[in-house]
Each structure stands twice: as C-alpha cells, then as structure tokens.
Coordinates of C-alpha atoms and ligand atoms in Angstrom, one line a residue:
X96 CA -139.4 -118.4 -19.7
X97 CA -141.3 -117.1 -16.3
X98 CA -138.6 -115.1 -15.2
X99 CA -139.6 -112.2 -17.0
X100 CA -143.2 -113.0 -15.5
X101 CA -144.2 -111.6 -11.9
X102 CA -147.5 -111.4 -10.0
X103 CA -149.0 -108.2 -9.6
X104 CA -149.0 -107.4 -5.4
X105 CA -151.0 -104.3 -5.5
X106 CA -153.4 -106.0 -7.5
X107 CA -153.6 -109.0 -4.9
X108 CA -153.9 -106.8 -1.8
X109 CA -156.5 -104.8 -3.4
X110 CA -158.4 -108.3 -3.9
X111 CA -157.6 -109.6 -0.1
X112 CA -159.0 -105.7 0.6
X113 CA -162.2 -106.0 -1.3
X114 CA -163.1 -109.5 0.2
X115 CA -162.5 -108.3 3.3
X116 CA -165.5 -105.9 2.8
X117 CA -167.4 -108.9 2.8
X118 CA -168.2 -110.0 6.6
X119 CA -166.3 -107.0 7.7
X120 CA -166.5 -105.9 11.8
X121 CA -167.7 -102.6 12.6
X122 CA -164.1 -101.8 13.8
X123 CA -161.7 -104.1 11.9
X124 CA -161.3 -108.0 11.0
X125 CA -164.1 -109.9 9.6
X126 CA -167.0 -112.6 10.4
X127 CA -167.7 -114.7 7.5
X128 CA -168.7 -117.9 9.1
X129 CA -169.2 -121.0 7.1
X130 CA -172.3 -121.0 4.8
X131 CA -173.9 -118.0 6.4
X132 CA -175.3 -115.2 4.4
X133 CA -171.4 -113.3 4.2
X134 CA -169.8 -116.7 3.3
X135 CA -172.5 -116.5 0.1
X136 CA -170.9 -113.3 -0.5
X137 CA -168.0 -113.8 -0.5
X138 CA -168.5 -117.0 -2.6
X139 CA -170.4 -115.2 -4.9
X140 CA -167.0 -112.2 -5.0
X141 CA -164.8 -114.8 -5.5
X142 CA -166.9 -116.5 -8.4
X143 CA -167.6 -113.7 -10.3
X144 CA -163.6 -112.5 -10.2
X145 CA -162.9 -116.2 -11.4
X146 CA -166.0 -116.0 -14.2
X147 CA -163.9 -112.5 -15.2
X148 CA -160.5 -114.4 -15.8
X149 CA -162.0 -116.6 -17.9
X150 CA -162.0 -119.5 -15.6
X151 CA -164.9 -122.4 -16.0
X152 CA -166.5 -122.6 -12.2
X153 CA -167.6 -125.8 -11.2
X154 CA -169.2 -126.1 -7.2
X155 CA -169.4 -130.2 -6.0
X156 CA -172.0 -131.3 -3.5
X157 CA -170.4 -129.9 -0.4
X158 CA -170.1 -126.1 -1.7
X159 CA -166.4 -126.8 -2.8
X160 CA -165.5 -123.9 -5.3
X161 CA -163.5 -125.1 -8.5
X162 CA -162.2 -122.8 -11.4
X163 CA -160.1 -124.2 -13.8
X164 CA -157.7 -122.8 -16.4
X165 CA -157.2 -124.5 -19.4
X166 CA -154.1 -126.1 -20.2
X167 CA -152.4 -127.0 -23.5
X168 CA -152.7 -130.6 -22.8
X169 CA -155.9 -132.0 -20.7
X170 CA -153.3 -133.3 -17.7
X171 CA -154.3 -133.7 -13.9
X172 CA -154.4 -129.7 -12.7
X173 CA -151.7 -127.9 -10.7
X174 CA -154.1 -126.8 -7.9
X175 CA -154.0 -124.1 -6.0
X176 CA -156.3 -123.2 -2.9
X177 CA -157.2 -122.7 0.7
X178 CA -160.3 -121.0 1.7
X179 CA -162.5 -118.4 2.6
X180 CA -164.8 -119.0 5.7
X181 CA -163.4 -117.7 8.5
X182 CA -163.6 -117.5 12.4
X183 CA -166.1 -114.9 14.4
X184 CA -162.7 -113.2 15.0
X185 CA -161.3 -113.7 11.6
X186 CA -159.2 -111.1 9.7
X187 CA -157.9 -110.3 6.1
X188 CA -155.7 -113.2 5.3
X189 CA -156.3 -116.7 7.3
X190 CA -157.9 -118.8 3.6
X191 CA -158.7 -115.7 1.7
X192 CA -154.6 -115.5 0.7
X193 CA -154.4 -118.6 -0.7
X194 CA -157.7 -118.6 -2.8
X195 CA -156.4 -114.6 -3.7
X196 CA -153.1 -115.3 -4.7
X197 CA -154.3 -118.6 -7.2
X198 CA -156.3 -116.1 -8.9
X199 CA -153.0 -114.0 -8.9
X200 CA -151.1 -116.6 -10.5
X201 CA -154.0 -117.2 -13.2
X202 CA -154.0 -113.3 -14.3
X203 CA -150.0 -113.2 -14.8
X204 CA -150.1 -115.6 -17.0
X205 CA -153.1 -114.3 -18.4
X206 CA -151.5 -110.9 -18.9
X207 CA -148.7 -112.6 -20.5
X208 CA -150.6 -114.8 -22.6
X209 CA -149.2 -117.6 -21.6
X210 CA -150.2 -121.0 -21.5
X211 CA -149.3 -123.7 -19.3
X212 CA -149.0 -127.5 -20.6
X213 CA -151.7 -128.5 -17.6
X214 CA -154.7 -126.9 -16.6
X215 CA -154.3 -124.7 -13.4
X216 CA -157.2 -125.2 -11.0
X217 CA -158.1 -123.0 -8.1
X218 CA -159.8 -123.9 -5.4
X219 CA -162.0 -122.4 -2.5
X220 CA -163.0 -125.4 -0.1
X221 CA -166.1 -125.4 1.9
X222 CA -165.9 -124.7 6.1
X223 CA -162.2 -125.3 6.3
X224 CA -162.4 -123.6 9.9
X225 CA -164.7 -126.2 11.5
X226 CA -166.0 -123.4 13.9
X227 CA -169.7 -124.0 13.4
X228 CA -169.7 -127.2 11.7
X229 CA -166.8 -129.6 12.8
X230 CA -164.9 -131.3 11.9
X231 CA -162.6 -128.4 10.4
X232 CA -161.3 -128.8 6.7
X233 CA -164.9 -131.0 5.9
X234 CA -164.5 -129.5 2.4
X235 CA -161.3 -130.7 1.4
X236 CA -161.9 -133.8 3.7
X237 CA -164.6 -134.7 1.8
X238 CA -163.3 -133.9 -1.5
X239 CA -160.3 -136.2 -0.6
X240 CA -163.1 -138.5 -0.1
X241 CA -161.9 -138.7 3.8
X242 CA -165.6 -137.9 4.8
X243 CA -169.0 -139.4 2.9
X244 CA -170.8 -136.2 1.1
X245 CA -174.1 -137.0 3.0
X246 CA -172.6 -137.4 6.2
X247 CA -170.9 -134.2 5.8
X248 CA -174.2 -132.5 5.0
X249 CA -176.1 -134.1 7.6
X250 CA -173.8 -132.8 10.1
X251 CA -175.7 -130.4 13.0
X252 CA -173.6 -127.1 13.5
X253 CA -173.3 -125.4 17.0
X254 CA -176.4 -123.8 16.3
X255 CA -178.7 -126.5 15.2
X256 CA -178.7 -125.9 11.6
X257 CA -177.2 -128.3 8.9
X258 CA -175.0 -127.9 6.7
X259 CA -177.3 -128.7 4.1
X260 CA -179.6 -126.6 4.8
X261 CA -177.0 -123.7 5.0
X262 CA -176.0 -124.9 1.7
X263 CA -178.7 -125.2 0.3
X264 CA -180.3 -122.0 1.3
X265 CA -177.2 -120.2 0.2
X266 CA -177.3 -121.8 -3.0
X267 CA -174.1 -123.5 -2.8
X268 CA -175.5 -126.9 -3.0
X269 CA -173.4 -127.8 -6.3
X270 CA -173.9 -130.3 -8.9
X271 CA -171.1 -132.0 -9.3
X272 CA -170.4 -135.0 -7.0
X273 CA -168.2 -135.0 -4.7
X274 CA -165.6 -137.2 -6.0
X275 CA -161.7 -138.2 -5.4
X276 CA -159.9 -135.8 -7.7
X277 CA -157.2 -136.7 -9.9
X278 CA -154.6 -133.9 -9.8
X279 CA -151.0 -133.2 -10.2
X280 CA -150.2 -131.4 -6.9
X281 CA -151.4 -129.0 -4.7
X282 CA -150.2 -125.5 -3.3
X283 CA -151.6 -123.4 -0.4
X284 CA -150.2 -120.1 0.7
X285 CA -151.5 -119.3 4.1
X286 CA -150.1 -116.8 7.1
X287 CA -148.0 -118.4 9.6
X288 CA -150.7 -117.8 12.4
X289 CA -148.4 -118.2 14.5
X290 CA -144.6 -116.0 16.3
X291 CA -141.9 -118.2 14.4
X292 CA -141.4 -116.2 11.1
X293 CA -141.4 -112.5 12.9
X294 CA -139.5 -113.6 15.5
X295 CA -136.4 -115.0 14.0
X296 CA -136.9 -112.3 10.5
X297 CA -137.8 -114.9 7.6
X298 CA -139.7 -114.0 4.7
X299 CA -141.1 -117.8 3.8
X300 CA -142.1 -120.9 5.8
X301 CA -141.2 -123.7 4.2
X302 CA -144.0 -125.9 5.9
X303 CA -142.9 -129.3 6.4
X304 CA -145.9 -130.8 7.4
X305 CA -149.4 -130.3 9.8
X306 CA -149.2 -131.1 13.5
X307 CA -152.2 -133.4 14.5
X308 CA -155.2 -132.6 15.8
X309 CA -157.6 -133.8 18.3
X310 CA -161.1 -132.0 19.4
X311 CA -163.7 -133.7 22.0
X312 CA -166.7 -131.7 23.1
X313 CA -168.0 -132.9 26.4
X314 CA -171.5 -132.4 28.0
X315 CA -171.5 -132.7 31.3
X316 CA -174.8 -133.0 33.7
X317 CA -175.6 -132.5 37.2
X318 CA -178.5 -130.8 39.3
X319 CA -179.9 -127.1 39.3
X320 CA -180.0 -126.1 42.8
X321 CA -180.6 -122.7 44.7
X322 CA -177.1 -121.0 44.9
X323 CA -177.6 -119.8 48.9
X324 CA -179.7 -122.7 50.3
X325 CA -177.9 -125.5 48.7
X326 CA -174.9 -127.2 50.6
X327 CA -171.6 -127.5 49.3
X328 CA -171.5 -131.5 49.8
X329 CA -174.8 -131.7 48.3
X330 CA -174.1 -129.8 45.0
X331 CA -174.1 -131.4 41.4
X332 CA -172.0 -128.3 39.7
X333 CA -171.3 -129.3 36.1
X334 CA -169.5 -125.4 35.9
X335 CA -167.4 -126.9 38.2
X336 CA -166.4 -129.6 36.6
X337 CA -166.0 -127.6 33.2
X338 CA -164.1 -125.3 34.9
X339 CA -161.5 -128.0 36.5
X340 CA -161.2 -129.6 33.1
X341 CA -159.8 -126.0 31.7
X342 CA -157.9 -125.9 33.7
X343 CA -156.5 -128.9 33.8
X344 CA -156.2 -129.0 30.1
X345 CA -153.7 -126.0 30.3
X346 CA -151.7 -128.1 33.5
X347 CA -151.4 -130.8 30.8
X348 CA -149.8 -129.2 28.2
X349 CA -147.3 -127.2 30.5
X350 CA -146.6 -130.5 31.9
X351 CA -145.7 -132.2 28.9
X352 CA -144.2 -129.2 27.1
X353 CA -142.5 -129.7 23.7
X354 CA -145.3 -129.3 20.6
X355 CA -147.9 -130.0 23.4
X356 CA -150.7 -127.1 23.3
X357 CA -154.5 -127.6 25.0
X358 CA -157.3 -124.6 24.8
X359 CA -160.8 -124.5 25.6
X360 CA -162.4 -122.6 23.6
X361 CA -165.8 -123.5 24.1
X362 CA -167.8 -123.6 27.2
X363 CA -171.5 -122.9 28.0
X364 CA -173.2 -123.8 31.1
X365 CA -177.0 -123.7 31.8
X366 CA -179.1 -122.5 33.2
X367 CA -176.1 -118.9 33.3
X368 CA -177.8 -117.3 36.2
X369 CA -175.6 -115.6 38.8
X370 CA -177.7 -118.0 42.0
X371 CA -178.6 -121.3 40.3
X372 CA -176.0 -123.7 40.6
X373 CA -175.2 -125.2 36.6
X374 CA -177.1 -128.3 35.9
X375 CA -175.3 -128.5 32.7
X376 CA -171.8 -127.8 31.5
X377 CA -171.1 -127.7 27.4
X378 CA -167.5 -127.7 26.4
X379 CA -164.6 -128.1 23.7
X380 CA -160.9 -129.9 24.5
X381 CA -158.3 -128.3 21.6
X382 CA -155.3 -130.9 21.8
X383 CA -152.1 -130.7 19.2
X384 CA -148.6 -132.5 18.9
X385 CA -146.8 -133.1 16.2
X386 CA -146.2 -136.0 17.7
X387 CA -149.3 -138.5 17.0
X388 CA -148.0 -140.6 20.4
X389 CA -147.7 -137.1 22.7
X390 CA -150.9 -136.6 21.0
X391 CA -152.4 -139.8 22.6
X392 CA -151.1 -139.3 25.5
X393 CA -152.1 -136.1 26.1
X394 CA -156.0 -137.3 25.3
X395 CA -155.7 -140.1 28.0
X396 CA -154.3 -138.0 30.2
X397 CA -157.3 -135.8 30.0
X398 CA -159.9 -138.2 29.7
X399 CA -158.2 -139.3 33.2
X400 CA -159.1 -135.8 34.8
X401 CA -162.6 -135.8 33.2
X402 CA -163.1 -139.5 35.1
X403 CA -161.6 -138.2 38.5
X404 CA -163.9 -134.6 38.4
X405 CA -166.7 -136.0 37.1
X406 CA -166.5 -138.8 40.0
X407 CA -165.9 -136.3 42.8
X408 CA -168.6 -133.9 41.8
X409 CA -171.0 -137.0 41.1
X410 CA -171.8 -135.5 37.4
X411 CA -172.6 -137.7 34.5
X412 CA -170.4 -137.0 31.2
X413 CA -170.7 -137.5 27.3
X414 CA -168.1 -137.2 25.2
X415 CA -168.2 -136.6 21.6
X416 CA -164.9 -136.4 19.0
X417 CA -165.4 -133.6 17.0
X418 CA -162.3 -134.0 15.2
X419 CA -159.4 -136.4 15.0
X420 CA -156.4 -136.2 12.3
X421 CA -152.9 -137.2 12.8
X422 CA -150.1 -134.8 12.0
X423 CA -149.3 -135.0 8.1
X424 CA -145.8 -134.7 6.3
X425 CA -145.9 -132.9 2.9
X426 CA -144.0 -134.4 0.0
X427 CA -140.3 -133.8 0.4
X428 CA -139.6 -133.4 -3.5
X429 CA -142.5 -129.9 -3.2
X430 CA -141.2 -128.8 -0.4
X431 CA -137.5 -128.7 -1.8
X432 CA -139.0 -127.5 -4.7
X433 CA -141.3 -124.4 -2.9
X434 CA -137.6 -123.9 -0.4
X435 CA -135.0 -124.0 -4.0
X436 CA -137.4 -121.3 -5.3
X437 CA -137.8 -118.9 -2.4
X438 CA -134.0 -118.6 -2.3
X439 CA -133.3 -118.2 -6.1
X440 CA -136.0 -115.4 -5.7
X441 CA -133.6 -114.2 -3.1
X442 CA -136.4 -114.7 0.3
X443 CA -134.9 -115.7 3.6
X444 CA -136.5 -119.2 4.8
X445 CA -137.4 -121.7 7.5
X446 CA -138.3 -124.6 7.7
X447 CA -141.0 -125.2 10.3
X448 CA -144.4 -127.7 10.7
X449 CA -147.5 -125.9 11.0
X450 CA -149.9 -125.2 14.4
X451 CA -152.7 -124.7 12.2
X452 CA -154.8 -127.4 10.3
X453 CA -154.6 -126.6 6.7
X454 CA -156.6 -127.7 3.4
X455 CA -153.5 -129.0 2.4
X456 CA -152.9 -131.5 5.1
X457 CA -156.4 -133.2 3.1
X458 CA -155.3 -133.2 -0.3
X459 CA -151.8 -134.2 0.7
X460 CA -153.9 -138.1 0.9
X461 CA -154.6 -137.7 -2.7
X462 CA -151.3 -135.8 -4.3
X463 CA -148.0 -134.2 -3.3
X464 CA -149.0 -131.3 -1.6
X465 CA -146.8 -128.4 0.2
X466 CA -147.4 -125.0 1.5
X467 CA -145.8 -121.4 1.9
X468 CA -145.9 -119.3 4.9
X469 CA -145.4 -115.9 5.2
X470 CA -145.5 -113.9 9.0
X471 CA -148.0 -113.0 10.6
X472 CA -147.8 -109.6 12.6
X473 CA -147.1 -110.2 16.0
X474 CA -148.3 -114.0 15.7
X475 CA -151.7 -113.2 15.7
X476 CA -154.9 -114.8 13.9
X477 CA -157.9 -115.7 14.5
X478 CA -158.4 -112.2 15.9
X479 CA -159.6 -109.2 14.2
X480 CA -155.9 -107.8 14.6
X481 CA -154.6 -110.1 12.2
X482 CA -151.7 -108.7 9.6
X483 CA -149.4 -109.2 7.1
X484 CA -147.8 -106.6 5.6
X485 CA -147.9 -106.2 1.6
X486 CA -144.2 -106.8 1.1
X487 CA -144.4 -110.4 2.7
X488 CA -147.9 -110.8 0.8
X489 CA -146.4 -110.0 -2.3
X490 CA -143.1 -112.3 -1.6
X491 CA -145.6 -115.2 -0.5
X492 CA -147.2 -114.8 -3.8
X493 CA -143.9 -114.8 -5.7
X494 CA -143.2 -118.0 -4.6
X495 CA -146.4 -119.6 -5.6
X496 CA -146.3 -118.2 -8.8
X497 CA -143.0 -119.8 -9.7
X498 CA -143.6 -122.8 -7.8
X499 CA -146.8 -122.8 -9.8
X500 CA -145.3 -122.3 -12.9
X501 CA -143.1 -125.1 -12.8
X502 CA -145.4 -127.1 -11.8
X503 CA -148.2 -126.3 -14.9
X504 CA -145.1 -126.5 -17.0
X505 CA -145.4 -123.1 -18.6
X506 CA -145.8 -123.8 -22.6
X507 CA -142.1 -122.1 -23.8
X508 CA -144.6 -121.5 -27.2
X509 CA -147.2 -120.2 -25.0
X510 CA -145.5 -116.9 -23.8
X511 CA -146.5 -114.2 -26.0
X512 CA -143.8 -112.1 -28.2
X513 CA -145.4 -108.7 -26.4
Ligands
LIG228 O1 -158.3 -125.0 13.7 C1 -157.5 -124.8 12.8 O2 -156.3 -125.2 12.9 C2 -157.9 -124.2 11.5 O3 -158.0 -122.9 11.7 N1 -159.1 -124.8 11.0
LIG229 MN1 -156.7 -121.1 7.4
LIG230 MN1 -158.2 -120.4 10.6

C-alpha cells in the first residue's frame, strides 16, 4: 500500500534550508550550539513545523523534543530522530536531517491520509554534539536513562554555564520527566561524515553499528616564568607538555592503525602571552576504535605518555573523563530490514560502522535501533563546507520512509481512495 506513497525531496531540502537560516555563518555553515539563543530557535522552528502537522509536542526535563503522531492502535511509537545542536563549525545536515526527514515521513502520510497501526514519534534530542556540555548524546543518554536528569543538568559547560540554566533560560526546561521510553524501534538518518560512501559511489550506508568513544580533558600545571630570563632546566612549561601529548596522540593512532583515530581538539594554555612561559595547559584526548580492547589500549597507552611528560617537565596533571561509550552494534533484523529496502528502491549500498557517535547508538539500549547514511561531499562535516547533494537527500529520505512505514504498519484501511 506505500508504494504509491513517496516523500516529497524538494519539500525536505527547503526545510534543511530554512533551519539552516537559523545559527547561519556570515559566509556559509552554521553555529547553533547547544541551548544557546540559536539552539532556542531553531527549537522553537522545529516545534512550530511539528505543531503545523498536527503533531502533539511534548519536551522532558532535559529539553528533549517529542511530537507524536497518532496511531490507529495506542502501540509503543516507531521513532524517528537525531538532532539539531550543532558544532561552532556545523553545516546544513549533521542532526538537522534526521529530525527534517521524520517530519517528511509524517507529511506523506499526511498528504495521503493515511494512518499507521502505531503512533510515529519524532524526536529532536538535546546537546547530542557534547561540544559545550559533554558528554555528547546527554539527551538521548538520559532519556535512555543512561545518565540521571539532575546530573545531566548540573553539568558545567566549557564556559561555566549549566545546562540548567541554559535550559532554563531558553525555556526548554520541559515538564515531563525524563523517563525510560517504551518504544517500538528507532530510525536515524544522518550524513556519513565521513569519505567511505563518495569514495567507493554508494547511495546508502547501511550502518552496522557506532565505534566507541573515549574523551579525557586534562589540566595540566606548572610555573609562570619570564620567557628570556628563565633557564631551560628550570622551566615548568605546561604548553609543553600539551603540546607533546598532541602529538603523541596522533604517533599513537598511526602506530596502531586499523579503526584507531586520536585528535586534540581542545587546548588552551594560560596565561597566552608571546614571553611568559604557560603555567597552565587545558586540553581534550578524542580516542575511537571499533574495537572496545584497541580502544583500551590506546587510552593506557596515552595515559603512559601523559606520566612520562608530565614527569620530565615536573608538571602536575588532572585528568577528567568527559566521555566514555563502548562501540554499539545495531539490531541485525533493522539493519536487514533498512539494507532489503534500499535495494528494492533500487539505491546502491554498503555496509559500514559509523566514526561518528550517534543518537541512535543511546536508544539502541532501550529498542532495535538502526541508521541510514547518505555521502557526505568530500567527507566533510563539522565544517561549514559540509554537503549533500539533494538527490542523496532525497534517496536517504526514501529509505526512511519505507523503512518507517513498515515499521508503523501502515493501516491498508487507512490509505485514502484520492
Ligand atoms: O562527536 C561525535 O561523534 C558527535 O558529533 N557527537
Ligand atoms: Mn550528528
Ligand atoms: Mn556532529
């Protein structure tokens, strides 16, 4: 009964367009950093579009955006999200597809007048980037009820303000608790982020799971001193130390090669003047593997460097976990089910696990969960050049749809005689 159904592409990548507005750089890409003044925008867009399709909005303790379509029968909901905070670098797609293309799949069947035998429920989740509140995916973590609700809004961001505050300023602080959901499954559609799509000419990524992650910020302390009168065996340089750890981080992952990558993405040193020598040294350690041992290893190995420089620069060290999830495998049955429906709609696929953390790699505690990849133009994100081009949108969105509409068990008496 849904093959005569399709989603409306134009109409989705004038959405992705018109959120992009929101947060947008004075050149290109976006900055809608979680539970800032542009993330309320947004939120507020993306409410009022799912007010306008008739959806009833619910927002839980921790900003998490819900809005459910009724099904013919009150079942666990199909649900479908990702979300739409992004990086200071962000661009059009990374979260804001997923959210976009749910509310894609609720119009078709709107338009059709068709109902589904469960409800359909989309989802937004709060901070899934983690960029200035970590961990990353504290929305769906919590929801999953991986993370306590008051601990999650306790948490301090990189720029001293919490993230109840934030929400609460923003209005976003929701009634509803924040409570283990009961639902059916869960579907993301998300951009690859990533080379392996464009390079080998697939349409869909048939994600087989999320590679685990592991982020430690460390502080490191030593002595201000004069940068002309001070000897070198006398110094205390926390930069230095910072700056041996990057570099070591990158030696590590080269070393172990395989899934192995390291980045530091995070480093600040104090007092920054071009002839005091850094009394302090701020910085974040990036380590992924699909592999949760490589993973370990990797960690000790680095904690190993951060003993030895530390040591030989006589600079004290605290280390803080900002985030720590092992890699996740989706449920097998979905993703045969998401790959059995990209080919009959004719797509070329691949298998692959993703680089990225995902919403999706939460809920998958709680339900069968599974995602859909489509490229991502020259492997980029998290960078204002970000792109997809509308064909592979509208493909990505395809596949949900009829993943989707499986899934809700589209009502044969529900599909309209127009
Ligand atoms: O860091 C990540 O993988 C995601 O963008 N939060
Ligand atoms: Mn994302
Ligand atoms: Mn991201």
């Amino acid at each position: 009964m849904t093959s005569n159904l399709r989603i409306d592409g134009r109409r989705l990548v004038g959405r992705l367009a018109r959120l992009g507005q929101v947060g947008a750089l004075p050149d290109r890409g976006v900055c809608r950093l979680a539970l800032t003044e542009e993330d309320r925008q947004g939120r507020d867009l993306l409410v009022g579009w799912m007010k306008d399709l008739g959806l009833s909005v619910v927002i839980d303790r921790i900003g998490n955006i819900f809005g459910t379509r009724a099904g013919a029968n009150a079942l666990p909901p199909l649900m479908i999200g990702s979300h739409i905070d992004t990086v200071r670098t962000g661009g059009l797609y990374d979260g804001a597809l997923g959210v976009l293309a749910g509310l894609e799949v609720v119009e078709t069947l709107n338009d059709a007048g068709v109902a589904t035998e469960r409800p359909i429920t989309v989802a937004a989740f709060t901070n899934e980037e983690g960029s200035r509140f970590q961990p990353d995916m504290m929305g769906s973590l919590v929801h999953v009820g991986g993370m306590d609700v008051e601990g999650a809004r306790a948490t301090v961001g990189i720029d001293g303000e919490t993230v109840a505050d934030c929400l609460d300023r923003i209005g976003y602080t929701g009634d509803l608790p924040a409570q283990p959901p009961e639902i059916h499954a869960f579907l993301e559609l998300h951009v690859e982020q990533g080379p392996v799509l464009e390079t080998e000419g697939r349409t869909i990524g048939i994600v087989e799971g999320v590679q685990g992650i592991s982020w430690t910020e460390y502080t490191f302390e030593g002595t201000a001193a004069h940068a002309g009168t001070t000897p070198m065996a006398m110094r205390r340089d926390a930069g230095v130390v910072a700056a041996r750890l990057a570099v070591a981080v990158r030696e590590v992952a080269n070393e172990m090669g395989g899934a192995q990558v390291g980045t530091v993405g995070l480093l600040a040193l104090e007092p920054n003047l071009v002839n005091v020598i850094p009394d302090r040294a701020v910085m974040t350690v990036d380590l992924r593997n699909t592999d949760e041992a490589e993973l370990s290893r990797a960690e000790r190995i680095v904690a190993e460097h951060v003993a030895a420089v530390t040591e030989d620069e006589g600079v004290t060290v605290a280390a803080r976990t900002l985030a720590r999830f092992e890699p996740v495998v989706f449920d097998a049955d979905l993703v045969a089910n998401v790959e059995a429906e990209a080919m009959r709609l004719g797509f070329t696929t691949r298998r692959l696990p993703s680089g990225a953390g995902h919403d999706a790699q939460m809920l998958a505690r709680v339900c069968p969960a599974a995602m859909i990849f489509v490229p991502s133009v020259g492997g980029l994100s998290h960078n204002v050049e970000e792109y997809t081009n509308d064909e592979d949108v509208t493909a990505g969105a395809a596949v949900l749809f009829a993943v989707s509409a499986r899934l809700a068990g589209v009502d044969p008496k529900g599909v309209s005689s127009a």
